[in-house]
């Protein structure tokens, strides 16, 4: 029901032409840094926001970067693309005032993408930037529901908090379209590659489709989502004990004991990335 | 460049790799297909490991502050320096940095270049880690192999009855003493763990142990050649025996000499009756005979040692020989209160050295008398003859103190006395039986002994009936 509305409700922002162009330019293997810089520079505000993110403590660069072309070759094309999409997601989240705290949801998006990248690094999964983006987009369904039925998501979140049951489980028991389905559908409409659609759809329970060609990414984001809920509880609008899908051990080749090691590591990562998670991108425009 | 081409290039170059250095040469070669670099340096643990071209060292100042950053981030990066770039490519496995490849290029890196470098850094990390592991395993193997092969003990592992492993020493031992394998096999079944085995001219000490290895039972055998230890041990024994012998023989010579001296002194200095002088002279005579006996033994022994002992065979009535021997020992027998029994009245002639065979029988009878058991009421030495056609057996049997089982094979050794310690409880030089054995063997005969300690002893001399 909601799915049908996604395409027609005008409140839902779509990535504008510039974002689309940034994505396609960054994905073109023959793109040079200068070319990507040229595309991003079309929005002066976007360039400065990206530079601000690149220079944040999370990236921990030894020298401050002042030029976008430098940022592109130093942190990589895909990281810059991810940051451009973070800026878009941030503004999409803050496009309207509803009953829920968008800053909180943003911090959940950001921490999940950062932890997704960290898990990839720790287990030796090569496509870290793709996983970052998948982490950023995994809960985009919640944004869509909020924009279409703001009271409904508020009630869902309240119920989750009062009952101590994760939102996903309530959705499942109510038999409604879940935020995972809606998120996947939205990303499909936005013409995101299939891996992001799969992650949005499967991130709550990857074992729903163990045959997905992107099952590793789904498992990584599933874990990152779980850690994110532990580190900053409630920011995802979901409460209660998060579900850990046992399929992650087999797919990612990790042991239950690795989870504890990751947790120790992620505490530090979280401290380092606080300015990214809570600072937002809109609050300051200057570098 | 297509990713397939890059991968085939990678596989091709990597297959030539044998060590860390050649891996970097291969990586440098592959990277050239991805980036047109001017110089490439490999930094391992903060120091330069390899440079291509060899003399091109990239100025550290351009990138040194980025090294920890790259180590943390584990992604390739390019730092703009004026109009060109310094590329840093971490080589890592898991989250462990193994090395950093630094390169300089004037080309602006594209998204593809960074992607390919990322792929190379993952693949090279795996290869390098494997190389290092292989190297580690190789070194460890070489170390333990060297230790095993330098060991002076032979080490063999049996698996399902076959030799699965053997070190150099054990191959050597098996080559020189092939019989040892059979000995080991019999011991494997016996459940004994430690034992010694004797082969002609060689002694081995061995341990056989069941071990669990790779989940299955194997048998670990260690073999040590202890021949030289055994020889030293034997030499020490001989040395000890000789020392004892000299002490013993001096004592044996001194006793009669002292008696002769004392009795003669008395005759010279003290006025005596004719009867007394006669009695004293008899003692002097007996002691001289004893002295002569010892000197004869010594003479025989020295001939025996120098292989100059000769026998002269003549047809001899063995009955007469035995009777003469009994006469010789009669005096001694009555002294020890030993009864000599001899019941044989046939005339049996054999071809032998009469004097020497009499010496043999006298010696055996003397032993029976000297080693008689004082605690027994009746002390008997029996002498018997058996003739089975080809051989004549002379059997001397007594109910004396017997010979301990562990000493019985030594009594024919030179100088050997069962009571080897210097107790002198029973006089003797320890040469008698050695001489006896030599004489019997010179007659192509043999001598054997059976005994039960504390009960009886039976010596059998077997001579050819010629």
XYZ file of C-alpha atoms in Angstrom:
753
model
C 0.000 0.000 0.000
C 2.696 2.424 1.021
C 4.863 1.132 -1.797
C 2.404 2.418 -4.354
C 2.524 5.857 -2.774
C 6.316 6.163 -2.904
C 6.337 7.174 -6.506
C 3.506 9.667 -6.298
C 3.822 11.438 -2.960
C 5.657 14.650 -3.682
C 6.981 15.009 -0.106
C 9.477 12.266 -0.704
C 12.672 13.846 -1.929
C 14.448 12.265 -4.838
C 18.143 12.612 -5.401
C 18.411 15.562 -7.687
C 20.170 15.582 -11.029
C 23.423 16.645 -9.424
C 23.477 13.728 -6.968
C 22.663 11.331 -9.818
C 25.498 12.816 -11.816
C 27.905 12.527 -8.900
C 26.977 8.857 -8.513
C 27.451 8.085 -12.171
C 30.662 10.102 -12.458
C 32.201 8.443 -9.379
C 31.214 5.017 -10.704
C 32.808 5.590 -14.112
C 36.227 3.949 -13.917
C 37.816 6.457 -16.240
C 36.741 9.490 -14.290
C 39.539 11.724 -13.152
C 39.567 13.613 -9.894
C 39.273 16.871 -11.804
C 36.092 15.686 -13.515
C 34.440 14.614 -10.288
C 35.512 17.860 -8.664
C 33.925 19.783 -11.519
C 30.596 17.998 -11.058
C 30.502 18.476 -7.289
C 31.614 22.108 -7.562
C 28.393 22.908 -9.377
C 26.892 23.092 -5.895
C 29.272 25.300 -3.919
C 27.598 24.387 -0.642
C 28.020 20.660 -1.346
C 31.782 21.018 -1.906
C 32.324 22.772 1.381
C 30.118 20.256 3.220
C 32.064 17.354 1.738
C 35.380 18.985 2.647
C 34.117 19.481 6.163
C 33.241 15.798 6.425
C 36.574 14.705 4.930
C 38.410 16.809 7.497
C 36.402 15.394 10.383
C 38.063 13.404 13.147
C 36.652 10.167 11.746
C 38.926 10.349 8.699
C 41.802 11.518 10.877
C 43.835 13.021 8.066
C 47.299 14.214 9.051
C 46.984 17.364 6.936
C 43.921 19.474 6.353
C 42.523 19.153 2.854
C 41.332 22.358 1.246
C 40.736 21.260 -2.321
C 38.098 18.770 -3.427
C 40.392 17.265 -6.071
C 42.894 16.476 -3.319
C 40.174 14.942 -1.169
C 39.140 12.732 -4.088
C 42.597 11.216 -4.650
C 43.399 10.958 -0.960
C 40.227 9.401 0.453
C 39.061 7.993 -2.890
C 36.346 8.587 -5.422
C 33.823 6.370 -3.749
C 34.304 7.891 -0.326
C 33.678 11.322 -1.773
C 30.609 9.931 -3.533
C 29.436 8.483 -0.206
C 29.903 11.826 1.487
C 27.899 13.552 -1.237
C 25.119 11.039 -0.621
C 25.400 11.603 3.124
C 24.795 15.284 2.531
C 21.765 14.400 0.401
C 20.411 11.968 3.012
C 20.892 14.548 5.719
C 18.950 17.151 3.836
C 16.279 14.606 2.892
C 15.888 13.754 6.579
C 15.609 17.389 7.482
C 13.374 18.399 4.602
C 10.291 18.475 6.842
C 9.527 18.650 10.507
C 7.522 15.664 11.735
C 6.916 14.052 15.126
C 10.218 12.278 15.226
C 13.733 13.504 15.907
C 15.522 13.517 12.562
C 18.897 14.230 14.150
C 18.586 10.969 16.022
C 17.697 9.011 12.906
C 20.604 10.675 11.104
C 23.016 9.577 13.818
C 21.742 6.013 13.416
C 22.257 6.157 9.639
C 25.751 7.578 9.997
C 26.967 5.286 12.766
C 25.623 2.248 10.915
C 27.483 3.229 7.741
C 30.700 3.909 9.668
C 30.486 0.594 11.529
C 29.651 -1.205 8.273
C 32.888 0.156 6.851
C 34.802 -0.898 9.983
C 33.405 -4.437 9.952
C 34.375 -4.731 6.283
C 37.879 -3.631 7.151
C 38.113 -6.037 10.098
C 36.970 -9.084 8.159
C 38.872 -8.178 4.982
C 35.841 -7.438 2.792
C 37.121 -5.369 -0.085
C 34.148 -3.255 -1.189
C 34.161 -1.102 1.926
C 32.813 2.044 0.253
C 29.826 0.137 -1.140
C 29.103 -1.253 2.305
C 29.318 2.256 3.771
C 26.715 3.468 1.319
C 24.525 0.424 1.953
C 24.735 1.189 5.681
C 23.757 4.791 5.029
C 20.720 3.718 3.034
C 19.617 0.669 5.010
C 16.841 2.407 6.960
C 15.737 4.791 4.225
C 12.322 3.073 4.468
C 11.802 4.697 7.875
C 12.330 8.095 6.260
C 9.755 7.301 3.591
C 7.155 6.114 6.118
C 7.766 9.206 8.229
C 7.199 11.503 5.290
C 4.027 9.713 4.154
C 2.465 8.730 7.518
C 4.258 10.668 10.252
C 1.843 9.557 12.983
C 2.125 5.912 12.035
C 5.913 5.788 12.453
C 5.569 7.714 15.704
C 3.135 5.104 17.004
C 5.349 2.264 15.788
C 8.309 3.780 17.598
C 6.263 4.366 20.758
C 4.967 0.798 20.743
C 8.495 -0.491 20.266
C 9.700 1.560 23.214
C 6.809 0.637 25.514
C 6.773 -3.057 24.689
C 10.532 -3.368 24.383
C 10.152 -5.125 21.056
C 12.113 -4.132 17.937
C 10.125 -2.205 15.358
C 10.764 -4.844 12.722
C 9.089 -7.475 14.882
C 6.012 -5.302 15.451
C 5.738 -4.677 11.714
C 6.039 -8.398 11.113
C 3.390 -9.273 13.678
C 1.014 -6.622 12.396
C 1.486 -8.039 8.921
C 2.082 -4.594 7.422
C 4.586 -3.561 4.848
C 7.786 -3.222 6.771
C 10.322 -0.412 6.584
C 12.691 -2.883 4.927
C 10.308 -3.514 2.034
C 9.555 0.154 1.632
C 13.218 1.126 1.772
C 14.083 -1.465 -0.867
C 11.291 -0.214 -3.083
C 12.368 3.401 -2.681
C 15.974 2.620 -3.611
C 14.683 0.747 -6.642
C 12.711 3.794 -7.676
C 15.835 5.913 -7.144
C 17.632 3.494 -9.496
C 20.191 2.425 -6.921
C 22.138 -0.730 -7.856
C 20.663 -4.019 -6.668
C 23.122 -4.485 -3.746
C 21.670 -1.457 -1.915
C 18.129 -2.667 -2.561
C 19.032 -6.100 -1.159
C 20.675 -4.652 1.926
C 17.680 -2.397 2.668
C 15.376 -5.394 2.244
C 17.419 -7.979 4.189
C 19.294 -5.962 6.824
C 16.939 -7.012 9.648
C 17.202 -10.714 8.836
C 19.689 -11.666 6.097
C 18.704 -15.338 6.333
C 15.373 -14.443 4.674
C 17.293 -14.793 1.438
C 20.618 -16.522 1.947
C 20.985 -16.822 -1.823
C 21.230 -13.072 -2.382
C 24.400 -12.357 -4.359
C 25.005 -9.556 -1.853
C 24.472 -11.656 1.282
C 27.877 -10.601 2.705
C 26.943 -6.916 2.512
C 23.542 -7.683 4.059
C 25.217 -9.491 6.949
C 27.750 -6.712 7.513
C 25.043 -4.038 7.650
C 22.899 -6.305 9.848
C 25.753 -6.483 12.362
C 26.540 -2.770 12.088
C 22.861 -1.938 12.694
C 22.963 -4.107 15.813
C 26.107 -2.450 17.190
C 24.684 0.962 16.350
C 21.551 0.169 18.395
C 23.731 -0.884 21.292
C 26.053 2.141 21.162
C 23.315 4.769 20.708
C 20.067 3.058 21.698
C 16.785 4.349 20.394
C 18.203 6.453 17.561
C 16.830 4.010 15.021
C 13.327 4.525 16.498
C 13.453 0.855 17.378
C 13.862 -0.467 20.929
C 14.244 -3.791 22.684
C 16.812 -6.469 22.149
C 17.999 -6.464 18.588
C 17.827 -9.726 16.708
C 21.169 -11.300 15.773
C 20.852 -13.519 12.735
C 23.158 -16.528 13.259
C 23.785 -16.693 9.517
C 26.409 -13.917 9.951
C 28.906 -16.324 11.523
C 28.909 -18.630 8.559
C 28.718 -15.945 5.867
C 31.347 -13.613 7.343
C 33.536 -16.393 8.734
C 33.593 -14.953 12.245
C 33.216 -16.529 15.651
C 30.846 -15.392 18.391
C 33.964 -14.322 20.312
C 34.837 -11.923 17.454
C 31.712 -9.945 18.309
C 33.216 -8.930 21.645
C 36.488 -7.911 19.977
C 34.592 -5.826 17.433
C 32.656 -4.160 20.210
C 35.852 -3.048 21.984
C 37.168 -1.665 18.717
C 33.907 0.076 17.828
C 33.779 1.981 21.085
C 36.884 3.835 19.889
C 35.534 4.287 16.381
C 32.351 5.749 17.830
C 34.304 8.260 19.928
C 36.283 9.331 16.889
C 33.271 9.769 14.654
C 31.041 11.713 17.037
C 31.433 14.923 15.062
C 30.196 13.112 11.946
C 27.320 11.435 13.735
C 26.045 14.312 15.792
C 27.513 17.348 14.047
C 25.373 16.991 10.975
C 26.315 18.583 7.712
C 23.865 21.426 7.577
C 24.760 23.260 10.756
C 27.893 24.858 9.432
C 28.569 25.717 5.886
C 31.982 27.209 6.331
C 35.102 25.084 6.431
C 43.186 -2.429 -18.776
C 40.465 -4.952 -18.070
C 40.245 -6.564 -14.661
C 40.603 -10.017 -16.271
C 43.851 -8.919 -17.880
C 45.065 -7.555 -14.577
C 44.239 -10.813 -12.822
C 45.940 -12.979 -15.461
C 48.966 -10.730 -15.286
C 48.864 -11.094 -11.509
C 48.614 -14.891 -11.608
C 51.444 -15.082 -14.129
C 53.814 -12.840 -12.174
C 52.928 -14.324 -8.798
C 53.644 -17.854 -10.017
C 57.295 -16.837 -10.402
C 57.520 -15.638 -6.830
C 59.763 -17.556 -4.447
C 60.457 -15.074 -1.683
C 59.474 -11.662 -0.393
C 61.866 -9.790 -2.635
C 60.689 -11.522 -5.789
C 57.094 -10.838 -4.724
C 57.812 -7.111 -4.734
C 59.554 -7.373 -8.091
C 56.384 -9.067 -9.385
C 54.126 -6.448 -7.774
C 56.236 -3.656 -9.253
C 55.847 -5.310 -12.647
C 52.065 -5.660 -12.279
C 51.642 -2.118 -10.933
C 53.336 -0.718 -13.966
C 50.340 -1.973 -15.952
C 48.045 0.004 -13.660
C 50.005 3.214 -13.023
C 52.807 4.655 -15.089
C 55.058 5.325 -12.132
C 58.433 7.025 -12.126
C 59.698 5.333 -8.992
C 58.415 2.634 -6.676
C 59.651 1.995 -3.139
C 58.626 -0.764 -0.767
C 58.658 0.104 2.900
C 58.627 -2.728 5.404
C 58.509 -1.750 9.070
C 59.493 1.864 8.368
C 62.564 1.025 6.326
C 63.190 0.759 2.610
C 63.059 -2.861 1.436
C 63.056 -2.565 -2.329
C 63.273 0.202 -4.920
C 62.430 0.201 -8.616
C 64.419 1.602 -10.362
C 67.097 0.574 -7.891
C 68.542 4.051 -7.230
C 65.254 5.960 -7.017
C 64.539 6.687 -3.383
C 61.337 8.650 -2.897
C 61.680 11.583 -0.513
C 60.103 10.494 2.764
C 59.066 14.012 3.680
C 56.322 13.893 1.074
C 54.448 11.041 2.660
C 55.855 10.089 6.080
C 52.987 11.746 7.993
C 50.522 9.717 5.930
C 52.038 6.305 6.752
C 50.153 5.824 10.063
C 47.003 7.054 8.347
C 47.356 4.504 5.550
C 48.122 1.797 8.090
C 44.898 2.606 9.903
C 42.737 3.041 6.819
C 44.220 0.233 4.705
C 43.204 1.830 1.431
C 45.375 3.124 -1.404
C 45.756 6.872 -1.479
C 47.394 9.515 -3.667
C 48.933 12.667 -2.240
C 49.211 15.578 -4.651
C 52.723 17.076 -4.607
C 53.073 20.026 -6.992
C 52.098 18.699 -10.407
C 52.366 15.006 -9.648
C 51.314 12.423 -7.101
C 52.781 10.196 -4.410
C 50.765 6.987 -4.207
C 50.670 4.919 -1.017
C 49.415 1.347 -1.370
C 49.194 -0.647 1.868
C 49.804 -4.393 1.603
C 47.911 -6.066 4.421
C 46.237 -9.214 5.639
C 43.226 -8.833 7.880
C 43.931 -5.584 9.698
C 47.669 -6.236 9.882
C 49.856 -4.021 7.731
C 52.647 -6.000 6.074
C 54.250 -3.281 3.975
C 53.545 -0.050 2.135
C 54.294 0.494 -1.530
C 55.134 4.111 -2.303
C 55.143 5.303 -5.891
C 55.444 8.574 -7.758
C 53.544 9.369 -10.915
C 52.695 12.415 -12.978
C 49.398 10.870 -14.060
C 46.313 11.894 -12.183
C 44.853 8.662 -10.751
C 41.414 7.678 -11.985
C 38.756 5.834 -10.011
C 39.764 2.661 -11.844
C 43.421 3.010 -10.860
C 42.463 3.298 -7.201
C 40.117 0.314 -7.516
C 42.798 -1.813 -9.144
C 45.381 -0.827 -6.560
C 42.918 -1.748 -3.833
C 42.444 -5.167 -5.480
C 46.225 -5.606 -5.783
C 46.780 -4.660 -2.171
C 44.285 -7.314 -1.017
C 45.702 -10.029 -3.282
C 49.341 -9.184 -2.525
C 48.590 -9.165 1.184
C 47.296 -12.720 0.942
C 50.275 -13.813 -1.130
C 52.772 -12.102 1.150
C 51.176 -13.554 4.278
C 51.311 -17.017 2.701
C 54.935 -16.500 1.708
C 55.825 -15.449 5.232
C 53.935 -18.404 6.674
C 55.640 -20.732 4.240
C 58.971 -19.251 5.136
C 58.187 -19.636 8.822
C 57.083 -23.239 8.371
C 60.131 -23.966 6.205
C 62.491 -22.539 8.800
C 60.775 -24.420 11.583
C 60.935 -27.631 9.575
C 64.571 -27.087 8.670
C 65.384 -26.417 12.292
C 63.773 -29.558 13.624
C 65.106 -31.637 10.738
C 68.627 -30.438 11.426
C 68.279 -31.190 15.113
C 66.896 -34.653 14.354
C 69.620 -35.427 11.855
C 72.470 -34.145 13.980
C 71.326 -36.255 16.906
C 73.653 -39.115 17.712
C 70.628 -41.242 18.507
C 68.779 -43.045 15.763
C 65.114 -42.042 15.651
C 62.558 -44.105 13.780
C 58.782 -43.789 13.571
C 56.783 -46.862 12.622
C 53.278 -46.551 11.275
C 51.269 -49.700 10.659
C 54.418 -51.805 10.807
C 56.283 -49.759 8.210
C 59.026 -47.196 8.730
C 57.385 -43.829 8.237
C 60.270 -41.653 9.296
C 63.901 -42.162 10.115
C 66.706 -39.740 10.763
C 70.161 -39.931 9.243
C 71.653 -41.710 12.236
C 69.065 -44.466 12.216
C 69.526 -45.067 8.468
C 73.231 -45.393 9.174
C 72.649 -47.875 11.987
C 70.191 -49.951 9.950
C 72.585 -49.976 7.001
C 75.475 -51.210 9.114
C 73.442 -53.566 11.285
C 70.475 -54.807 9.237
C 69.633 -57.322 11.970
C 68.599 -54.520 14.258
C 65.279 -54.071 12.436
C 64.245 -57.612 13.277
C 65.214 -57.023 16.912
C 63.109 -53.860 16.998
C 60.126 -55.648 15.490
C 60.212 -58.334 18.171
C 60.448 -55.669 20.862
C 57.512 -53.676 19.494
C 55.221 -56.578 20.325
C 56.755 -57.178 23.734
C 55.450 -53.980 25.401
C 58.868 -53.384 26.935
C 59.967 -49.790 26.741
C 63.708 -49.795 27.419
C 66.199 -52.511 26.636
C 69.663 -53.285 25.353
C 70.472 -55.589 22.506
C 73.722 -57.249 21.589
C 74.711 -57.918 18.023
C 78.067 -59.316 16.931
C 80.576 -56.565 17.757
C 77.957 -54.030 18.741
C 75.699 -53.066 21.613
C 72.596 -50.892 21.361
C 70.339 -49.357 23.908
C 66.855 -48.762 22.673
C 63.521 -47.332 23.646
C 60.251 -48.317 22.000
C 57.271 -46.152 22.770
C 53.716 -46.032 21.515
C 52.761 -42.466 20.676
C 49.650 -40.699 19.402
C 50.517 -38.593 16.393
C 48.034 -36.980 13.991
C 45.276 -38.880 15.735
C 46.752 -42.295 15.124
C 49.010 -44.641 16.973
C 52.603 -44.734 15.889
C 55.687 -46.262 17.390
C 58.650 -44.104 18.236
C 61.927 -45.953 18.458
C 65.215 -44.454 19.527
C 68.408 -46.437 19.089
C 71.769 -45.566 20.555
C 74.992 -47.352 19.751
C 76.616 -48.030 23.109
C 79.371 -50.332 21.862
C 82.169 -48.035 22.914
C 80.588 -47.459 26.324
C 80.348 -51.205 26.712
C 83.997 -51.617 25.681
C 85.128 -49.033 28.156
C 83.055 -50.781 30.775
C 84.716 -54.090 29.891
C 88.184 -52.557 29.955
C 87.459 -51.115 33.362
C 86.389 -54.525 34.559
C 89.527 -56.174 33.170
C 91.613 -53.452 34.738
C 89.953 -54.035 38.081
C 90.375 -57.781 37.746
C 94.088 -57.399 36.955
C 94.594 -55.176 39.966
C 92.836 -57.751 42.091
C 94.907 -60.462 40.506
C 98.202 -58.825 41.383
C 97.104 -58.278 44.960
C 95.839 -61.813 45.069
C 98.894 -63.459 43.551
C 101.221 -61.548 45.893
C 99.201 -62.867 48.775
C 99.269 -66.384 47.349
C 103.048 -66.265 46.909
C 103.695 -64.711 50.268
C 101.723 -67.261 52.321
C 103.872 -70.342 51.529
C 107.027 -68.245 51.456
C 106.324 -66.905 54.929
C 105.757 -70.445 56.173
C 108.972 -71.739 54.580
C 110.935 -68.807 55.978
C 109.545 -69.231 59.499
C 110.034 -73.000 59.645
C 113.568 -72.786 58.204
C 114.464 -70.038 60.678
C 113.287 -72.231 63.545
C 115.321 -75.219 62.302
C 118.446 -73.045 61.961
C 118.129 -71.197 65.260
C 116.451 -73.623 67.652
C 117.928 -76.959 68.781
C 115.446 -79.646 67.727
C 115.011 -83.368 67.708
C 115.239 -85.384 64.520
C 111.468 -85.996 64.552
C 110.732 -82.336 64.939
C 113.078 -81.437 62.097
C 111.386 -84.045 59.902
C 107.959 -82.687 60.694
C 109.084 -79.121 59.981
C 110.785 -80.163 56.751
C 107.588 -81.851 55.570
C 105.699 -78.609 56.021
C 108.451 -76.750 54.203
C 108.237 -79.298 51.416
C 104.445 -79.002 51.139
C 104.646 -75.234 51.055
C 107.338 -75.431 48.352
C 104.993 -77.651 46.325
C 102.272 -75.077 46.735
C 104.638 -72.355 45.624
C 105.692 -74.440 42.675
C 102.011 -74.957 41.792
C 101.367 -71.262 41.758
C 104.498 -70.605 39.717
C 103.454 -73.355 37.293
C 100.060 -71.737 36.942
C 101.713 -68.427 36.218
C 104.019 -70.023 33.698
C 101.121 -71.788 32.005
C 99.208 -68.584 32.004
C 101.995 -66.634 30.399
C 102.285 -69.331 27.746
C 98.546 -69.175 27.294
C 98.709 -65.402 26.848
C 101.564 -65.638 24.374
C 99.995 -68.665 22.673
C 103.078 -70.775 23.244
C 101.349 -73.450 25.309
C 101.998 -76.787 23.551
C 100.419 -80.159 24.064
C 101.931 -83.502 23.204
C 99.340 -86.187 22.559
C 99.981 -89.829 23.402
C 97.663 -92.799 24.053
C 96.758 -92.412 27.684
C 94.806 -94.558 30.090
C 92.295 -92.098 31.465
C 91.674 -94.281 34.492
C 95.301 -93.975 35.558
C 95.272 -90.233 35.007
C 92.288 -89.785 37.280
C 93.802 -91.968 39.961
C 96.999 -89.942 39.853
C 94.981 -86.756 40.219
C 93.109 -88.146 43.172
C 96.423 -89.048 44.767
C 97.634 -85.511 44.239
C 94.624 -83.931 45.919
C 94.225 -86.563 48.617
C 96.089 -84.563 51.197
C 93.975 -81.465 50.481
C 90.786 -83.541 50.524
C 91.476 -84.891 53.989
C 92.325 -81.382 55.142
C 88.870 -80.133 53.997
C 87.229 -83.430 54.962
C 85.933 -84.027 51.459
C 85.277 -87.557 50.276
C 86.346 -88.322 46.742
C 84.350 -90.970 44.907
C 85.547 -92.592 41.725
C 84.031 -95.811 40.432
C 85.413 -96.693 37.091
C 87.685 -99.623 36.457
C 87.654 -99.998 32.696
C 90.788 -99.439 30.748
C 89.908 -96.512 28.484
C 92.658 -95.057 26.382
C 92.403 -91.742 24.645
C 94.917 -89.765 22.745
C 95.894 -86.786 24.856
C 98.631 -84.884 26.687
C 98.755 -86.927 29.858
C 100.346 -84.255 32.022
C 97.932 -81.580 30.900
C 94.780 -83.676 31.310
C 95.976 -84.658 34.794
C 96.406 -80.965 35.461
C 92.830 -80.368 34.294
C 91.365 -83.082 36.523
C 93.502 -82.077 39.469
C 92.374 -78.526 39.075
C 88.708 -79.465 38.900
C 89.030 -81.705 41.947
C 90.914 -78.996 43.819
C 88.090 -76.590 43.102
C 85.513 -79.101 44.322
C 87.502 -79.455 47.539
C 88.291 -75.774 48.043
C 84.699 -74.734 47.352
C 83.162 -77.455 49.473
C 80.362 -76.422 51.796
C 81.466 -76.539 55.448
C 77.858 -76.381 56.598
C 77.071 -79.740 55.024
C 77.490 -82.877 57.033
C 78.945 -84.905 54.211
C 81.140 -83.311 51.626
C 81.558 -85.292 48.428
C 83.367 -84.843 45.133
C 82.389 -87.469 42.565
C 84.255 -88.149 39.420
C 82.718 -90.171 36.593
C 83.531 -91.129 33.038
C 81.053 -91.534 30.211
C 82.009 -92.929 26.871
C 79.596 -92.511 24.016
C 81.953 -93.595 21.279
C 82.886 -90.311 19.660
C 83.514 -88.503 22.894
C 84.669 -89.250 26.363
C 83.096 -87.212 29.110
C 84.831 -86.654 32.420
C 82.303 -85.363 34.920
C 83.338 -83.804 38.207
C 80.413 -83.214 40.513
C 80.307 -81.913 44.065
C 77.841 -80.820 46.705
C 79.783 -77.621 47.416
C 78.727 -74.014 47.657
C 77.797 -73.811 43.972
C 78.075 -70.845 41.637
C 75.564 -67.982 41.461
C 73.603 -68.086 38.185
C 74.772 -64.621 37.122
C 78.425 -65.524 37.539
C 78.436 -68.920 35.891
C 79.407 -67.678 32.411
C 82.410 -65.819 33.817
C 84.197 -68.483 35.733
C 86.360 -69.453 32.775
C 87.518 -65.838 32.323
C 91.101 -65.092 33.196
C 91.682 -63.819 36.735
C 88.041 -64.306 37.575
C 86.978 -65.436 41.010
C 83.405 -65.451 42.092
C 84.454 -63.862 45.356
C 86.412 -61.260 43.410
C 86.688 -58.980 46.408
C 89.893 -59.346 48.291
C 88.582 -61.621 51.008
C 91.049 -64.485 50.521
C 88.479 -66.717 52.147
C 89.445 -69.349 49.616
C 92.949 -69.297 48.238
C 93.570 -69.302 44.503
C 94.931 -67.248 41.660
C 91.877 -67.195 39.478
C 93.930 -68.622 36.647
C 93.123 -72.300 37.074
C 89.880 -72.589 35.123
C 91.121 -70.295 32.359
C 94.079 -72.634 31.890
C 91.812 -75.684 32.088
C 89.558 -74.324 29.376
C 92.504 -73.558 27.145
C 93.940 -77.057 27.576
C 90.578 -78.731 26.874
C 90.048 -76.624 23.780
C 93.544 -77.423 22.547
C 92.415 -81.038 22.639
C 89.452 -80.078 20.432
C 87.277 -80.708 23.439
C 84.859 -78.568 25.366
C 84.112 -77.780 28.963
C 80.761 -76.826 30.460
C 79.493 -76.131 33.927
C 76.120 -76.419 35.600
C 75.404 -75.432 39.148
C 72.800 -74.549 41.697
C 73.987 -72.027 44.219
C 74.390 -73.536 47.663
C 73.685 -77.034 46.397
C 75.897 -78.504 43.761
C 78.226 -77.948 40.821
C 78.854 -80.216 37.858
C 81.716 -79.643 35.431
C 81.783 -81.714 32.265
C 84.921 -82.045 30.198
C 84.312 -83.573 26.815
C 87.270 -84.913 24.917
C 87.288 -86.563 21.483
C 87.664 -90.315 21.705
C 90.759 -90.754 19.609
